[in-house]
CSV table of N, CA, C and O in Angstrom, one decimal:
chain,number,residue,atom,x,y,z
A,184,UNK,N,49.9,138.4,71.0
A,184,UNK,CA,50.3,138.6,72.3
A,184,UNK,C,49.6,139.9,72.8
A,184,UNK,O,49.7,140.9,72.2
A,185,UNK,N,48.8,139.7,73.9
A,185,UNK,CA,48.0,141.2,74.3
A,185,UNK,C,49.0,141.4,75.9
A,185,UNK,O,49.6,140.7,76.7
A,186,UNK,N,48.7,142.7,75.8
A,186,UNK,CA,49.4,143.1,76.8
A,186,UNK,C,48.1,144.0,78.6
A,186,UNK,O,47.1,144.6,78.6
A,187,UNK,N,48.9,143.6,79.3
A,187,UNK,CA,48.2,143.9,80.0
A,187,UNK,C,48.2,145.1,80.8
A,187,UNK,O,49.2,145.8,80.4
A,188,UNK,N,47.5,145.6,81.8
A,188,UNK,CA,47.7,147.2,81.9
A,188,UNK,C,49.1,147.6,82.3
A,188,UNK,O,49.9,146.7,82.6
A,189,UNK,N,49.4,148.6,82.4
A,189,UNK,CA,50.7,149.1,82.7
A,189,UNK,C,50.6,148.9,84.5
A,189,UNK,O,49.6,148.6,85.1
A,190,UNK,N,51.5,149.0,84.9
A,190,UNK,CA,51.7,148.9,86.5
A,190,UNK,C,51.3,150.1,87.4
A,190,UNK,O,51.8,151.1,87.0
A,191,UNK,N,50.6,150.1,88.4
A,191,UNK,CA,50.3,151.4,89.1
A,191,UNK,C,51.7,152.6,89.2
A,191,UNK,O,52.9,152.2,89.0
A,192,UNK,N,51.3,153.8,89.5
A,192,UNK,CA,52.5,154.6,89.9
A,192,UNK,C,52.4,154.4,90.9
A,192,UNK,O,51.4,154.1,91.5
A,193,UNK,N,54.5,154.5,91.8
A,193,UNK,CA,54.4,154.2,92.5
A,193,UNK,C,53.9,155.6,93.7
A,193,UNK,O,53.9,156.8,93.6
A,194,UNK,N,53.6,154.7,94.7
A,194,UNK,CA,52.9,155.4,96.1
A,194,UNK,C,53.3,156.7,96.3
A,194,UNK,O,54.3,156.8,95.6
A,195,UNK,N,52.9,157.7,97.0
A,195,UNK,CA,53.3,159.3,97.4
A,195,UNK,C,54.5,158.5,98.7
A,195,UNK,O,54.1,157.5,99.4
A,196,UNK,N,56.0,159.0,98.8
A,196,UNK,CA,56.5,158.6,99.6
A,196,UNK,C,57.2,157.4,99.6
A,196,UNK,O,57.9,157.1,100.6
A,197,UNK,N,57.1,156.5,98.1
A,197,UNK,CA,57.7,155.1,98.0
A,197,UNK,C,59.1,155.6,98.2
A,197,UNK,O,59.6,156.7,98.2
A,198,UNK,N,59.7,154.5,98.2
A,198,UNK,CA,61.6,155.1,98.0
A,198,UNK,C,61.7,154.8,96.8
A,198,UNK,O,61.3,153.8,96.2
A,199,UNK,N,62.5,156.3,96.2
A,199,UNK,CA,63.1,156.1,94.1
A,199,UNK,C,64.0,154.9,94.3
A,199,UNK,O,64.8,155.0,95.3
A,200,UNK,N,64.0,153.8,93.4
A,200,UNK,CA,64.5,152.6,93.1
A,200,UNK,C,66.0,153.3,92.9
A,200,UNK,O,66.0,154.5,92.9
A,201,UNK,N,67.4,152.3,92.6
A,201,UNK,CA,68.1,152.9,92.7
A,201,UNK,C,68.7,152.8,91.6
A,201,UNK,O,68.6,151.8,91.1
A,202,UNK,N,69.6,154.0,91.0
A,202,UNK,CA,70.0,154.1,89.9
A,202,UNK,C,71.0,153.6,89.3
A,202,UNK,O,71.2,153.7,88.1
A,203,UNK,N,71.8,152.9,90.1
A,203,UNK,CA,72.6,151.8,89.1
A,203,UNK,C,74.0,152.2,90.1
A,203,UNK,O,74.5,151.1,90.5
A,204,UNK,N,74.8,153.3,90.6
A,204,UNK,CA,75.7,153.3,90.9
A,204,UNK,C,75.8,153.8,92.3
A,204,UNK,O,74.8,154.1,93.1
A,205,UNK,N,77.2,153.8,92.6
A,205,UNK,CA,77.3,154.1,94.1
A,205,UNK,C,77.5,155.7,94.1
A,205,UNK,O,78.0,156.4,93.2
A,206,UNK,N,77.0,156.4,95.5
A,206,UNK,CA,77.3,157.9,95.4
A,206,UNK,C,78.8,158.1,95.5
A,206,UNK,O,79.6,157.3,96.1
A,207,UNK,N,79.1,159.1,95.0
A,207,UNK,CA,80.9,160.1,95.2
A,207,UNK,C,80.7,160.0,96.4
A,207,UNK,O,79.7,160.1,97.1
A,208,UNK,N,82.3,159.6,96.7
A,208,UNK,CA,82.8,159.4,98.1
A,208,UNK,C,83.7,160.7,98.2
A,208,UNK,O,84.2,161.3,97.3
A,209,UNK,N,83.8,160.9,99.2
A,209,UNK,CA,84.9,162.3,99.4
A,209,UNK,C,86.2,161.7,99.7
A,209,UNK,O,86.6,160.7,100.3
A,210,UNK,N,86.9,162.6,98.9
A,210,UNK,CA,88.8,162.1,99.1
A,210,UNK,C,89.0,162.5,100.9
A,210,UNK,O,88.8,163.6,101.5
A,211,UNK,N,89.3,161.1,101.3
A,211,UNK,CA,90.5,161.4,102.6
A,211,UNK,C,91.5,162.6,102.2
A,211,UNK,O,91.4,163.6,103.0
A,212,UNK,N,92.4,162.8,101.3
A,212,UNK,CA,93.3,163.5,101.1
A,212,UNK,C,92.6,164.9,101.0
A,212,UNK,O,93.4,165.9,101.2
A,213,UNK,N,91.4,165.2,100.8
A,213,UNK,CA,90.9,166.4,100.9
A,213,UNK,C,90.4,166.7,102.2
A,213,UNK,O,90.4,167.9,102.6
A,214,UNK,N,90.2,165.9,102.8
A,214,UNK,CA,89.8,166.1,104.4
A,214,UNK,C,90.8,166.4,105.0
A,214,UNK,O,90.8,167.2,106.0
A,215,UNK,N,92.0,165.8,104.4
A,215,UNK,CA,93.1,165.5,105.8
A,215,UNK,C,94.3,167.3,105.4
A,215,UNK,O,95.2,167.8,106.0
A,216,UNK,N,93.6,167.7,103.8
A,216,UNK,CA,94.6,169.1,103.2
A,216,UNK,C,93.5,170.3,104.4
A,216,UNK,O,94.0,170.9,105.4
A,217,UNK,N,92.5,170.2,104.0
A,217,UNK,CA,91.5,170.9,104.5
A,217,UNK,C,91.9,170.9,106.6
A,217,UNK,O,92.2,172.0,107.2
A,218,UNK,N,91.9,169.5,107.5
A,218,UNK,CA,92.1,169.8,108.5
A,218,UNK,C,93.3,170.5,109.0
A,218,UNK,O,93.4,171.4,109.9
A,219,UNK,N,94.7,169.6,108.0
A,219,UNK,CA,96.2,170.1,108.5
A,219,UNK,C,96.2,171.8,108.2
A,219,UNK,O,96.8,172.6,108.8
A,220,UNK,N,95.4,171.9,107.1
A,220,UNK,CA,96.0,173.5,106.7
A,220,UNK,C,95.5,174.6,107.8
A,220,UNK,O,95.9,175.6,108.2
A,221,UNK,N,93.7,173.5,108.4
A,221,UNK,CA,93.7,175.0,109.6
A,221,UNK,C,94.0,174.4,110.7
A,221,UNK,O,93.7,175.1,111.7
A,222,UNK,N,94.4,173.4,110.8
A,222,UNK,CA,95.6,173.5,112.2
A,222,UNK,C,97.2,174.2,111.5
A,222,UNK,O,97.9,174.8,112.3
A,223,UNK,N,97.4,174.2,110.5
A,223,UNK,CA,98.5,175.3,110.4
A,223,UNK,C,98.5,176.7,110.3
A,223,UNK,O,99.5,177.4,110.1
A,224,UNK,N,96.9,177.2,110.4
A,224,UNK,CA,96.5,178.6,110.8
A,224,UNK,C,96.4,179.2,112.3
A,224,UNK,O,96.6,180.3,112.8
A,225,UNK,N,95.9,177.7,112.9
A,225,UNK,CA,95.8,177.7,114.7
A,225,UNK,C,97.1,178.4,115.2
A,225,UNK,O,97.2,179.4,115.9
A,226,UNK,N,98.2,177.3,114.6
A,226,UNK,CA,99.1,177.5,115.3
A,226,UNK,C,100.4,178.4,114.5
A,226,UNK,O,101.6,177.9,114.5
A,227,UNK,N,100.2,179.4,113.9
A,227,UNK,CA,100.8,180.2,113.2
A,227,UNK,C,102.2,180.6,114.5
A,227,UNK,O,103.3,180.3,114.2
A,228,UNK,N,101.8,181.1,115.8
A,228,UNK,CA,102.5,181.7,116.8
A,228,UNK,C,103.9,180.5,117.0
A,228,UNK,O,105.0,180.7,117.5
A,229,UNK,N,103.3,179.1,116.4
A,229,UNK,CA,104.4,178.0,116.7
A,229,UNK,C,104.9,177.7,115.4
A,229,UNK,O,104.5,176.9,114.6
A,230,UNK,N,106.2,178.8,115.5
A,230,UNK,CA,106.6,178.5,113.7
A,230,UNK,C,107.2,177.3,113.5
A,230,UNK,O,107.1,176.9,112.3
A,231,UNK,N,107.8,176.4,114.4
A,231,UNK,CA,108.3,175.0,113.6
A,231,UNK,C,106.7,174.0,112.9
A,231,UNK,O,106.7,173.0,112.2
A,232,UNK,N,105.9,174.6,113.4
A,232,UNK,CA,104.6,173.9,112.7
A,232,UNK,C,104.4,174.3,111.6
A,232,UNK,O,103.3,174.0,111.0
A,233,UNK,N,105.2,174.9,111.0
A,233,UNK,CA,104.6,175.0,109.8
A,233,UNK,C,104.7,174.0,108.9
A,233,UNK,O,104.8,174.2,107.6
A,234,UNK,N,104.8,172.7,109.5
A,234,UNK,CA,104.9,171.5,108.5
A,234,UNK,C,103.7,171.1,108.4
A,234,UNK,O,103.4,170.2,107.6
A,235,UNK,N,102.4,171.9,109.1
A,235,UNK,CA,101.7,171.1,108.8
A,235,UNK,C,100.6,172.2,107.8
A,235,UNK,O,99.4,172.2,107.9
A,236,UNK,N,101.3,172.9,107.1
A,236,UNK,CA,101.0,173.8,106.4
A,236,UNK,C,102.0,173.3,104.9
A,236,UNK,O,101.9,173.8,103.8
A,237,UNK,N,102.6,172.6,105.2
A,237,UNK,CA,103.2,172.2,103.9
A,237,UNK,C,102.4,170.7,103.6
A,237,UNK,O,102.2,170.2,102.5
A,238,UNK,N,102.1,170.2,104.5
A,238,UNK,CA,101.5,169.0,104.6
A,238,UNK,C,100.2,169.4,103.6
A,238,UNK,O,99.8,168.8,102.6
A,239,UNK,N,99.8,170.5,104.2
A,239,UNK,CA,98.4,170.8,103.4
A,239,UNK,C,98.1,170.9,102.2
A,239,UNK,O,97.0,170.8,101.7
A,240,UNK,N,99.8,171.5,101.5
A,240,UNK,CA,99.4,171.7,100.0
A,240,UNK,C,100.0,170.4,99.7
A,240,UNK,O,99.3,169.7,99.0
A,241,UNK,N,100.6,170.1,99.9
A,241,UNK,CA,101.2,168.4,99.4
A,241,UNK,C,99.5,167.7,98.9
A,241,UNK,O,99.1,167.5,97.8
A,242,UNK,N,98.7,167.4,100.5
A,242,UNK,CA,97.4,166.6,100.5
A,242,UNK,C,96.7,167.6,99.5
A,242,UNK,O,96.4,167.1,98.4
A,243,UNK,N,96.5,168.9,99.5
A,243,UNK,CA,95.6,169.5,98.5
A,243,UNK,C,96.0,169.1,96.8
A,243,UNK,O,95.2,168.5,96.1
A,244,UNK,N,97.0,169.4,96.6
A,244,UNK,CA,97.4,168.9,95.3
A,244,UNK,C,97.1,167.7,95.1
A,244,UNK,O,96.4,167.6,94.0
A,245,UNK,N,97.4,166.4,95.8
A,245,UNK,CA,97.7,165.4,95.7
A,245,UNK,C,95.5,164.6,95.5
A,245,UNK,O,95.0,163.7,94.7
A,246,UNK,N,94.9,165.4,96.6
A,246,UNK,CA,93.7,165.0,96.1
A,246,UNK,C,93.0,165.7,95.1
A,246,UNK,O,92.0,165.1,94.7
A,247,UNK,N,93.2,166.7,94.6
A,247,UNK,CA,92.4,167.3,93.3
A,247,UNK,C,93.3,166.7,92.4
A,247,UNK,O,92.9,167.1,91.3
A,248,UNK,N,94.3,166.1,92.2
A,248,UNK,CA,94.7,165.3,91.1
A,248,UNK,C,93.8,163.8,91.1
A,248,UNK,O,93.3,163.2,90.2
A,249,UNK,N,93.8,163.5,92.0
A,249,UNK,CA,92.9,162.1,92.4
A,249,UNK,C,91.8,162.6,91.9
A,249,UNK,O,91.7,162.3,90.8
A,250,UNK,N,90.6,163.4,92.3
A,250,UNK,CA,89.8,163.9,92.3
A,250,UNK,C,89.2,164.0,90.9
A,250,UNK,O,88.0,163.7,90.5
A,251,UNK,N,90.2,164.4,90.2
A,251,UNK,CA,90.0,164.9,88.9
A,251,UNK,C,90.0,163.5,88.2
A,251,UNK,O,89.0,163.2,87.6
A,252,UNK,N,91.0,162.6,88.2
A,252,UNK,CA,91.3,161.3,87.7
A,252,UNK,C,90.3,160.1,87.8
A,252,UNK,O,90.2,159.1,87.1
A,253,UNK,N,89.5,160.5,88.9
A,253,UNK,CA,88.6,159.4,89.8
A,253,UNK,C,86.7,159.4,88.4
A,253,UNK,O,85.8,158.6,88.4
A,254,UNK,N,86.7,160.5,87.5
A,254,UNK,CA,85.6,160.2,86.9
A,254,UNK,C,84.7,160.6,87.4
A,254,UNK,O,83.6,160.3,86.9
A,255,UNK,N,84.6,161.7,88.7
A,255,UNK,CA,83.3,161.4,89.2
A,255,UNK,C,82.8,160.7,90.6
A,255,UNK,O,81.9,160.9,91.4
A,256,UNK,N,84.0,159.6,90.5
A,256,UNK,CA,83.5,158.9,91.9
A,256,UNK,C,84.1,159.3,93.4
A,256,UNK,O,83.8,158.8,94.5
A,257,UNK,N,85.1,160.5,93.0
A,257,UNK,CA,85.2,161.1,94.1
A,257,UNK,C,85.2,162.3,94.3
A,257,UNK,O,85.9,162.9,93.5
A,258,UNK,N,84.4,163.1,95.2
A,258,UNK,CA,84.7,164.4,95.6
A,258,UNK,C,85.5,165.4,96.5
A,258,UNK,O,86.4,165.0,97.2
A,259,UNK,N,85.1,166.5,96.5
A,259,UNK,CA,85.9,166.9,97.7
A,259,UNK,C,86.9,168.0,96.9
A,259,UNK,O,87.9,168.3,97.6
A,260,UNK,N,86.8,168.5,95.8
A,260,UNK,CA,87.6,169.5,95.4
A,260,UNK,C,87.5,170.5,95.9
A,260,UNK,O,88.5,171.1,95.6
A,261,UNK,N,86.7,171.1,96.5
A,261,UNK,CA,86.4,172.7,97.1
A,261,UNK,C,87.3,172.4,98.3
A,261,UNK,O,88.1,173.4,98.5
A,262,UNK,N,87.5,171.2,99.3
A,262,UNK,CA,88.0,171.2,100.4
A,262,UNK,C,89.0,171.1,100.3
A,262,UNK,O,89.6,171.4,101.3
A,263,UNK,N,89.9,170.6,99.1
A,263,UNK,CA,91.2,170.3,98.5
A,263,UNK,C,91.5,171.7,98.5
A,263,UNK,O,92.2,172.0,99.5
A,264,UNK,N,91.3,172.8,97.7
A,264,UNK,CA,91.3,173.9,97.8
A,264,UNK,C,91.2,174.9,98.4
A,264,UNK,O,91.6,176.1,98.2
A,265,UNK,N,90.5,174.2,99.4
A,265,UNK,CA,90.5,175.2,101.0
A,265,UNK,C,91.8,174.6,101.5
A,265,UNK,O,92.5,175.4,102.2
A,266,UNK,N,92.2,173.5,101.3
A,266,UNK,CA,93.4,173.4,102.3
A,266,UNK,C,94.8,174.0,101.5
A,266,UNK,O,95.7,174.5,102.0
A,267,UNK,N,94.6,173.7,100.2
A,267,UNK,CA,96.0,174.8,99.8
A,267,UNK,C,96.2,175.8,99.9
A,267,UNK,O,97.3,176.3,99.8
A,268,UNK,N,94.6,176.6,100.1
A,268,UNK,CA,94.9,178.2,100.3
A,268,UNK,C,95.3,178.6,101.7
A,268,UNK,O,95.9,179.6,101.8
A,269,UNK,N,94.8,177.8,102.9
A,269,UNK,CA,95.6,177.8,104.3
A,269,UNK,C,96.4,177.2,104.4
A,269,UNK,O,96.5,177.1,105.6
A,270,UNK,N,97.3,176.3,103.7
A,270,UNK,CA,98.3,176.0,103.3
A,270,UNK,C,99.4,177.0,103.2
A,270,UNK,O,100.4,177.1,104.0
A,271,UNK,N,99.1,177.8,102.0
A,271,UNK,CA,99.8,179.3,101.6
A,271,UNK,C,99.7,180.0,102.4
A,271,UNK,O,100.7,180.7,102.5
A,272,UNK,N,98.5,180.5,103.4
A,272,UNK,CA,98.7,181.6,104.0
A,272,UNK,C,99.1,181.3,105.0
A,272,UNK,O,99.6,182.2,105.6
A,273,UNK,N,98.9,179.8,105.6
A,273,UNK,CA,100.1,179.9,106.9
A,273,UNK,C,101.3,180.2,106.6
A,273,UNK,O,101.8,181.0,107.4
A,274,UNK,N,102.2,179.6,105.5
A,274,UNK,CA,103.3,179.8,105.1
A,274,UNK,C,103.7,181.0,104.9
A,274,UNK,O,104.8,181.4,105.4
A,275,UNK,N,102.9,181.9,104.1
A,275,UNK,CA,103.5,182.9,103.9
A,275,UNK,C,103.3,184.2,105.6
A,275,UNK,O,104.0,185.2,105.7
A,276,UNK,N,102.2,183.8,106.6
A,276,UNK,CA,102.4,184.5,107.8
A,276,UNK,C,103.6,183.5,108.8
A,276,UNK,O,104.0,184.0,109.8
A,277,UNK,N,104.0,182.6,108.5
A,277,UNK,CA,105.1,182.4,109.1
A,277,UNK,C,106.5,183.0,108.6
A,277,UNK,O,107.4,183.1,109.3
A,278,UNK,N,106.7,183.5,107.2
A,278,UNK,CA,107.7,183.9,106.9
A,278,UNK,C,107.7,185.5,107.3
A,278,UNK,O,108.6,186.1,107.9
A,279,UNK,N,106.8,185.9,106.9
A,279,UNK,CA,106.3,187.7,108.0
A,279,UNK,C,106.3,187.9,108.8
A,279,UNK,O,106.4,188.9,109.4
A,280,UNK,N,106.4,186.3,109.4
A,280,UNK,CA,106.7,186.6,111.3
A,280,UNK,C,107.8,186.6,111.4
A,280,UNK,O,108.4,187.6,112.0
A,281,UNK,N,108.7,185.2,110.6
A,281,UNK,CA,110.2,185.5,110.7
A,281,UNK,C,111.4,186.7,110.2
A,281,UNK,O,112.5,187.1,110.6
A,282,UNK,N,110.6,187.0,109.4
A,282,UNK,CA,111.0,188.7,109.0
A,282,UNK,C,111.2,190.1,109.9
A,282,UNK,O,112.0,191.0,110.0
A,283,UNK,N,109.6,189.8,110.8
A,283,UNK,CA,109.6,191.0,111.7
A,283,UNK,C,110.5,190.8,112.7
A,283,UNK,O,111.3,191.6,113.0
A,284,UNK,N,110.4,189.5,113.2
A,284,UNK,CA,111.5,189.2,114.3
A,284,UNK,C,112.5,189.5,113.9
A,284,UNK,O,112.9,190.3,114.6
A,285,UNK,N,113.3,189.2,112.9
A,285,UNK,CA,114.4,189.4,112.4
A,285,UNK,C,114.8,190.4,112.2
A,285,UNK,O,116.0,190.5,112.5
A,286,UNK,N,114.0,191.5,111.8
A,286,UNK,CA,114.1,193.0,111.6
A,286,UNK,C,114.1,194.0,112.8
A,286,UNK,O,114.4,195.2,112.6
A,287,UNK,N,113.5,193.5,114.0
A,287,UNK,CA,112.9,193.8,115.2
A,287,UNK,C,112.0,194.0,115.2
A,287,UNK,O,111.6,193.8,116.4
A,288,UNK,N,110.8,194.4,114.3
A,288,UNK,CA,110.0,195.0,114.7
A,288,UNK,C,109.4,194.8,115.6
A,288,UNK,O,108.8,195.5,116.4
A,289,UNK,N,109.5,193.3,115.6
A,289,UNK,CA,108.5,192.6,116.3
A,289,UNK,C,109.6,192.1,117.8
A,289,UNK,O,110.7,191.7,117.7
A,290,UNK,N,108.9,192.3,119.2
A,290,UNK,CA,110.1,192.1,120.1
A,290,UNK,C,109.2,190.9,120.4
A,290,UNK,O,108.0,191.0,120.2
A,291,UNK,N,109.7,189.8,120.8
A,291,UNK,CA,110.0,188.4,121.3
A,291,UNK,C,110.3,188.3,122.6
A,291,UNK,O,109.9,187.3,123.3
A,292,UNK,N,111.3,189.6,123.5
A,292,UNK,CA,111.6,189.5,124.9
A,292,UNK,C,110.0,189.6,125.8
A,292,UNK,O,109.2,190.6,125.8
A,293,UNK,N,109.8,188.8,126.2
A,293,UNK,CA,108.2,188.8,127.2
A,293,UNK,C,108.6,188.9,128.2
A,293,UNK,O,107.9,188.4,129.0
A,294,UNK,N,110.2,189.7,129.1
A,294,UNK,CA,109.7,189.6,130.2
A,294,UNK,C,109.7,191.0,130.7
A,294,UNK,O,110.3,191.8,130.1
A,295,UNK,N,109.2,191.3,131.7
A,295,UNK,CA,108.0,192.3,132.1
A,295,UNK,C,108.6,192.5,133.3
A,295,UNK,O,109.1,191.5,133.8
A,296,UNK,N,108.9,193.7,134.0
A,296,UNK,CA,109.5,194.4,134.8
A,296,UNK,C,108.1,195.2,135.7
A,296,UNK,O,107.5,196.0,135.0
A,297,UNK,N,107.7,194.9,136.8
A,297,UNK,CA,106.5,195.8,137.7
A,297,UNK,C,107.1,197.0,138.3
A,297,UNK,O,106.5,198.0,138.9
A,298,UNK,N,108.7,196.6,138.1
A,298,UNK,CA,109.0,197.9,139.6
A,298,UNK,C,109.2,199.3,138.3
A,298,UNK,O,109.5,200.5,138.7
């Protein structure tokens, strides 16, 4: 059996053939910990929102457990992580707010007297 030459390399610019699998997809759940937590930073001044700062660590946890479980095929842990930590810090500046108010520090009456 003779063999014959080996095959040219390929061209400057060919496209790399592909390697067998599909790329990491990013977790929804990391997108959606990551958006709710900084819309629960936006709206810190609207304390019944802070659901969507609890929303955030729910989705955060819930996708770095996926994340982790997935092997590989999904990403998105850094954003999982971004959303639990504005998750926490909305939470914990909505309870600082409810504190000052509570304590007075902070006055709440806005209305404004010119004379």
């Amino acid at each position: 059996m003779s063999y014959s030459e080996p095959p040219p390399p390929p061209q400057y610019g060919a496209p790399v053939p592909p390697q067998g699998g599909l790329p990491p997809k990013t977790s929804g759940k990391a997108i959606g910990s990551l958006v709710t937590g900084l819309v629960g930073l936006l709206t810190i001044c609207c304390g019944f929102l802070v659901v969507t700062s609890i929303v955030a660590l729910v989705l955060g946890f819930l996708a770095r457990k996926d994340i982790r479980a997935s092997n590989g095929q999904l990403k998105g842990d850094g954003m999982a992580l971004a959303g639990i930590i504005t998750g926490f810090v909305g939470i914990a500046m909505v309870i600082v707010t409810i504190i000052l108010v509570a304590t007075g520090t902070l006055d709440t009456n806005f209305e404004y007297s010119t004379s």
